[in-house]
Amino acid sequence: MGSEAIIVFFIAGVVLVAGANFMSNMISHKSDNPQKREPYESGMVTKGPTWVQFKVGYYLYAILFLIFDVEVAFLVPWAVVFKDIGFVALIEILIFLFILGLGLLYAWKKGALKWE
């Protein structure tokens, strides 16, 4: 019963997703006018080119922030159960923080944290 059920659920999932996409394409309203292709910036007409390339440094900075922000989310559950787990948890979190520190040091040495 195990593998057959998995196959049936997989096929049902594929059919339902494909069917929903097909039906939404069939019944959706389609309009192709020049206004629809214009970039929207708070209702104001843009000045100059609308496709501006941003520096890669901004994206790197944002990705580093997200990485370390998510890592803090891993620290909260650990802090909640720290008394129950004991000394082993302390060693594990020190290893975790050491690896995080290495990542931060690597980003710092590569210049990813310079805001220019």
Coordinates of N, CA and C in Angstrom, one line a residue:
M1 N 0.8 -1.2 0.0 CA 0.0 0.0 0.0 C 0.9 1.3 0.0
G2 N 2.1 1.2 0.5 CA 2.9 2.4 0.6 C 3.3 3.1 -0.6
S3 N 4.0 2.4 -1.6 CA 4.4 3.0 -2.8 C 3.3 3.4 -3.7
E4 N 2.3 2.6 -3.7 CA 1.1 2.9 -4.6 C 0.4 4.2 -4.2
A5 N 0.3 4.3 -2.9 CA -0.4 5.5 -2.4 C 0.4 6.8 -2.7
I6 N 1.8 6.7 -2.6 CA 2.6 7.8 -2.9 C 2.5 8.2 -4.4
I7 N 2.5 7.2 -5.3 CA 2.3 7.4 -6.7 C 1.0 8.1 -7.0
V8 N -0.1 7.6 -6.4 CA -1.4 8.1 -6.6 C -1.5 9.6 -6.2
F9 N -0.9 9.9 -5.0 CA -1.0 11.2 -4.5 C -0.1 12.2 -5.4
F10 N 1.0 11.7 -5.8 CA 1.9 12.5 -6.7 C 1.1 12.8 -8.0
I11 N 0.5 11.8 -8.6 CA -0.2 12.0 -9.9 C -1.4 12.9 -9.6
A12 N -2.1 12.7 -8.5 CA -3.2 13.6 -8.2 C -2.8 15.0 -8.1
G13 N -1.6 15.2 -7.4 CA -1.1 16.6 -7.2 C -0.7 17.2 -8.5
V14 N -0.1 16.5 -9.4 CA 0.3 17.0 -10.7 C -0.9 17.4 -11.5
V15 N -1.9 16.5 -11.5 CA -3.1 16.7 -12.3 C -3.9 17.9 -11.8
L16 N -4.0 18.1 -10.5 CA -4.7 19.2 -9.9 C -4.0 20.5 -10.1
V17 N -2.7 20.6 -10.0 CA -2.0 21.8 -10.3 C -2.1 22.2 -11.7
A18 N -1.8 21.2 -12.6 CA -1.9 21.5 -14.1 C -3.3 21.9 -14.5
G19 N -4.3 21.2 -13.9 CA -5.7 21.6 -14.2 C -6.1 23.0 -13.8
A20 N -5.6 23.3 -12.6 CA -5.9 24.7 -12.1 C -5.2 25.7 -12.9
N21 N -4.0 25.5 -13.3 CA -3.3 26.4 -14.2 C -4.0 26.5 -15.6
F22 N -4.4 25.4 -16.1 CA -5.1 25.4 -17.4 C -6.4 26.1 -17.3
M23 N -7.2 25.9 -16.3 CA -8.5 26.5 -16.1 C -8.3 28.1 -15.9
S24 N -7.3 28.5 -15.2 CA -7.1 29.9 -14.9 C -6.7 30.6 -16.2
N25 N -5.9 29.9 -17.1 CA -5.6 30.5 -18.4 C -6.8 30.5 -19.3
M26 N -7.7 29.6 -19.2 CA -8.8 29.6 -20.1 C -9.9 30.6 -19.7
I27 N -10.1 30.8 -18.4 CA -11.2 31.7 -18.0 C -10.7 33.1 -17.7
S28 N -9.4 33.4 -17.6 CA -9.0 34.7 -17.2 C -9.2 35.7 -18.3
H29 N -9.4 37.0 -17.9 CA -9.5 38.1 -18.8 C -8.1 38.5 -19.4
K30 N -8.0 38.6 -20.7 CA -6.8 38.9 -21.3 C -6.9 40.3 -22.0
S31 N -6.1 41.2 -21.6 CA -6.0 42.5 -22.3 C -4.6 42.8 -22.6
D32 N -4.4 43.3 -23.8 CA -3.0 43.7 -24.2 C -3.1 45.1 -24.7
N33 N -2.8 46.0 -23.9 CA -2.7 47.4 -24.3 C -1.4 48.0 -23.9
P34 N -1.1 49.2 -24.4 CA 0.2 49.8 -24.1 C 0.3 50.2 -22.6
Q35 N -0.8 50.6 -22.0 CA -0.7 51.0 -20.6 C -0.3 49.8 -19.7
K36 N -0.7 48.6 -20.0 CA -0.4 47.5 -19.2 C 1.1 47.2 -19.2
R37 N 1.8 47.6 -20.2 CA 3.3 47.3 -20.3 C 4.1 48.4 -19.7
E38 N 3.5 49.5 -19.2 CA 4.3 50.6 -18.6 C 4.7 50.3 -17.2
P39 N 5.9 50.7 -16.8 CA 6.3 50.5 -15.4 C 5.4 51.4 -14.5
Y40 N 5.1 50.9 -13.3 CA 4.3 51.6 -12.4 C 5.1 52.1 -11.2
E41 N 5.2 53.4 -11.0 CA 5.9 53.9 -9.8 C 5.1 54.9 -9.1
S42 N 4.2 54.5 -8.2 CA 3.3 55.3 -7.4 C 2.5 56.2 -8.2
G43 N 2.1 55.8 -9.4 CA 1.2 56.6 -10.2 C 1.9 57.7 -11.0
M44 N 3.2 57.9 -10.9 CA 3.8 59.0 -11.6 C 4.6 58.5 -12.8
V45 N 4.7 59.3 -13.8 CA 5.4 58.9 -15.0 C 6.9 58.9 -14.7
T46 N 7.6 57.9 -15.1 CA 9.0 57.8 -14.8 C 9.8 58.8 -15.7
K47 N 10.9 59.2 -15.2 CA 11.8 60.0 -16.0 C 13.1 59.2 -16.2
G48 N 13.5 59.2 -17.5 CA 14.7 58.4 -17.8 C 14.4 57.0 -18.0
P49 N 15.5 56.2 -18.1 CA 15.3 54.7 -18.3 C 14.7 54.1 -17.1
T50 N 13.8 53.1 -17.3 CA 13.1 52.5 -16.2 C 13.9 51.2 -15.7
W51 N 14.7 50.7 -16.6 CA 15.5 49.5 -16.2 C 16.9 50.0 -15.7
V52 N 17.0 50.2 -14.5 CA 18.3 50.7 -13.9 C 18.9 49.5 -13.2
Q53 N 20.2 49.3 -13.5 CA 21.0 48.3 -12.8 C 21.5 48.7 -11.5
F54 N 21.2 47.9 -10.4 CA 21.7 48.2 -9.1 C 23.1 47.6 -8.9
K55 N 23.8 48.1 -8.0 CA 25.1 47.5 -7.6 C 24.9 46.1 -7.0
V56 N 25.8 45.2 -7.3 CA 25.7 43.9 -6.7 C 25.9 43.9 -5.2
G57 N 26.6 44.9 -4.7 CA 26.9 45.0 -3.3 C 25.6 45.2 -2.5
Y58 N 24.6 45.8 -3.0 CA 23.3 46.0 -2.3 C 22.7 44.6 -2.1
Y59 N 22.7 43.8 -3.1 CA 22.1 42.4 -3.0 C 22.9 41.6 -2.0
L60 N 24.3 41.7 -2.1 CA 25.1 40.9 -1.1 C 24.8 41.3 0.3
Y61 N 24.7 42.6 0.5 CA 24.4 43.1 1.9 C 23.1 42.6 2.3
A62 N 22.1 42.6 1.5 CA 20.7 42.1 1.8 C 20.7 40.6 2.1
I63 N 21.5 39.8 1.3 CA 21.5 38.4 1.5 C 22.2 38.1 2.8
L64 N 23.3 38.8 3.1 CA 24.0 38.6 4.4 C 23.1 38.9 5.6
F65 N 22.3 40.0 5.4 CA 21.4 40.3 6.5 C 20.4 39.1 6.7
L66 N 19.8 38.6 5.6 CA 18.9 37.6 5.7 C 19.5 36.3 6.3
I67 N 20.7 36.0 5.9 CA 21.3 34.8 6.5 C 21.5 34.9 8.0
F68 N 22.0 36.0 8.4 CA 22.3 36.2 9.9 C 21.0 36.4 10.6
D69 N 20.0 36.9 10.0 CA 18.7 37.0 10.6 C 18.0 35.7 10.8
V70 N 18.1 34.8 9.9 CA 17.6 33.5 10.0 C 18.4 32.7 11.1
E71 N 19.6 32.9 11.2 CA 20.4 32.2 12.2 C 20.0 32.6 13.6
V72 N 19.6 33.8 13.8 CA 19.1 34.3 15.1 C 17.8 33.5 15.4
A73 N 17.0 33.2 14.4 CA 15.8 32.4 14.6 C 16.1 31.0 15.1
F74 N 17.3 30.5 14.7 CA 17.7 29.2 15.2 C 18.2 29.3 16.6
L75 N 18.6 30.4 17.1 CA 19.1 30.6 18.5 C 18.0 30.6 19.5
V76 N 16.8 31.1 19.1 CA 15.7 31.3 20.0 C 15.2 29.9 20.6
P77 N 14.9 28.9 19.7 CA 14.5 27.6 20.3 C 15.6 27.0 21.2
W78 N 16.8 27.2 20.8 CA 17.9 26.6 21.6 C 17.9 27.3 23.0
A79 N 17.7 28.6 23.1 CA 17.7 29.3 24.3 C 16.6 28.8 25.2
V80 N 15.4 28.5 24.6 CA 14.3 28.1 25.4 C 14.5 26.7 26.1
V81 N 15.2 25.8 25.4 CA 15.4 24.5 25.9 C 16.8 24.2 26.5
F82 N 17.5 25.3 26.7 CA 18.9 25.2 27.1 C 19.0 24.4 28.4
K83 N 18.2 24.7 29.4 CA 18.3 24.1 30.7 C 18.0 22.6 30.6
D84 N 17.1 22.2 29.8 CA 16.8 20.8 29.6 C 17.9 20.0 29.0
I85 N 18.5 20.6 28.0 CA 19.5 19.8 27.2 C 20.9 19.7 27.9
G86 N 21.3 20.8 28.5 CA 22.5 20.8 29.3 C 23.8 21.2 28.6
F87 N 24.9 20.7 29.1 CA 26.2 21.1 28.6 C 26.5 20.7 27.1
V88 N 25.9 19.7 26.6 CA 26.0 19.3 25.2 C 25.5 20.4 24.3
A89 N 24.4 21.0 24.7 CA 23.8 22.1 23.9 C 24.7 23.3 23.9
L90 N 25.4 23.6 25.0 CA 26.4 24.7 25.0 C 27.5 24.5 24.0
I91 N 28.0 23.3 24.0 CA 29.1 23.0 23.0 C 28.6 23.1 21.6
E92 N 27.4 22.6 21.4 CA 26.8 22.6 20.0 C 26.6 24.1 19.6
I93 N 26.1 24.9 20.4 CA 25.8 26.3 20.0 C 27.1 27.1 19.9
L94 N 28.2 26.7 20.6 CA 29.4 27.4 20.4 C 30.0 27.0 19.1
I95 N 29.9 25.7 18.7 CA 30.3 25.3 17.3 C 29.5 26.1 16.3
F96 N 28.2 26.2 16.5 CA 27.3 26.9 15.5 C 27.8 28.3 15.4
L97 N 28.0 29.0 16.5 CA 28.4 30.4 16.5 C 29.8 30.6 15.9
F98 N 30.7 29.6 16.1 CA 32.0 29.7 15.5 C 31.9 29.6 14.0
I99 N 31.0 28.8 13.5 CA 30.8 28.7 12.0 C 30.2 30.0 11.5
L100 N 29.3 30.5 12.2 CA 28.7 31.8 11.8 C 29.8 32.9 11.8
G101 N 30.6 32.9 12.8 CA 31.7 33.9 12.9 C 32.7 33.7 11.7
L102 N 32.9 32.5 11.4 CA 33.8 32.3 10.2 C 33.2 32.8 8.9
G103 N 31.9 32.7 8.8 CA 31.1 33.2 7.6 C 31.2 34.7 7.6
L104 N 31.0 35.3 8.8 CA 31.0 36.8 8.9 C 32.5 37.3 8.6
L105 N 33.5 36.6 9.1 CA 34.8 37.0 8.8 C 35.2 36.9 7.4
Y106 N 34.7 35.8 6.7 CA 34.9 35.7 5.3 C 34.2 36.8 4.5
A107 N 33.0 37.2 4.8 CA 32.3 38.2 4.2 C 33.0 39.6 4.4
W108 N 33.5 39.8 5.6 CA 34.2 41.0 5.9 C 35.5 41.1 5.1
K109 N 36.3 40.0 5.0 CA 37.5 40.0 4.3 C 37.3 40.2 2.8
K110 N 36.2 39.7 2.3 CA 35.9 39.8 0.8 C 35.3 41.2 0.5
G111 N 35.0 42.0 1.5 CA 34.5 43.4 1.3 C 33.1 43.5 1.1
A112 N 32.3 42.4 1.4 CA 30.9 42.4 1.2 C 30.1 43.4 2.1
L113 N 30.8 43.8 3.2 CA 30.1 44.7 4.2 C 30.4 46.1 4.0
K114 N 31.2 46.4 3.0 CA 31.5 47.8 2.7 C 30.4 48.5 1.9
W115 N 29.9 49.6 2.4 CA 28.8 50.3 1.8 C 29.3 51.5 1.1
E116 N 29.4 51.3 -0.2 CA 30.0 52.4 -1.1 C 29.0 53.0 -2.0

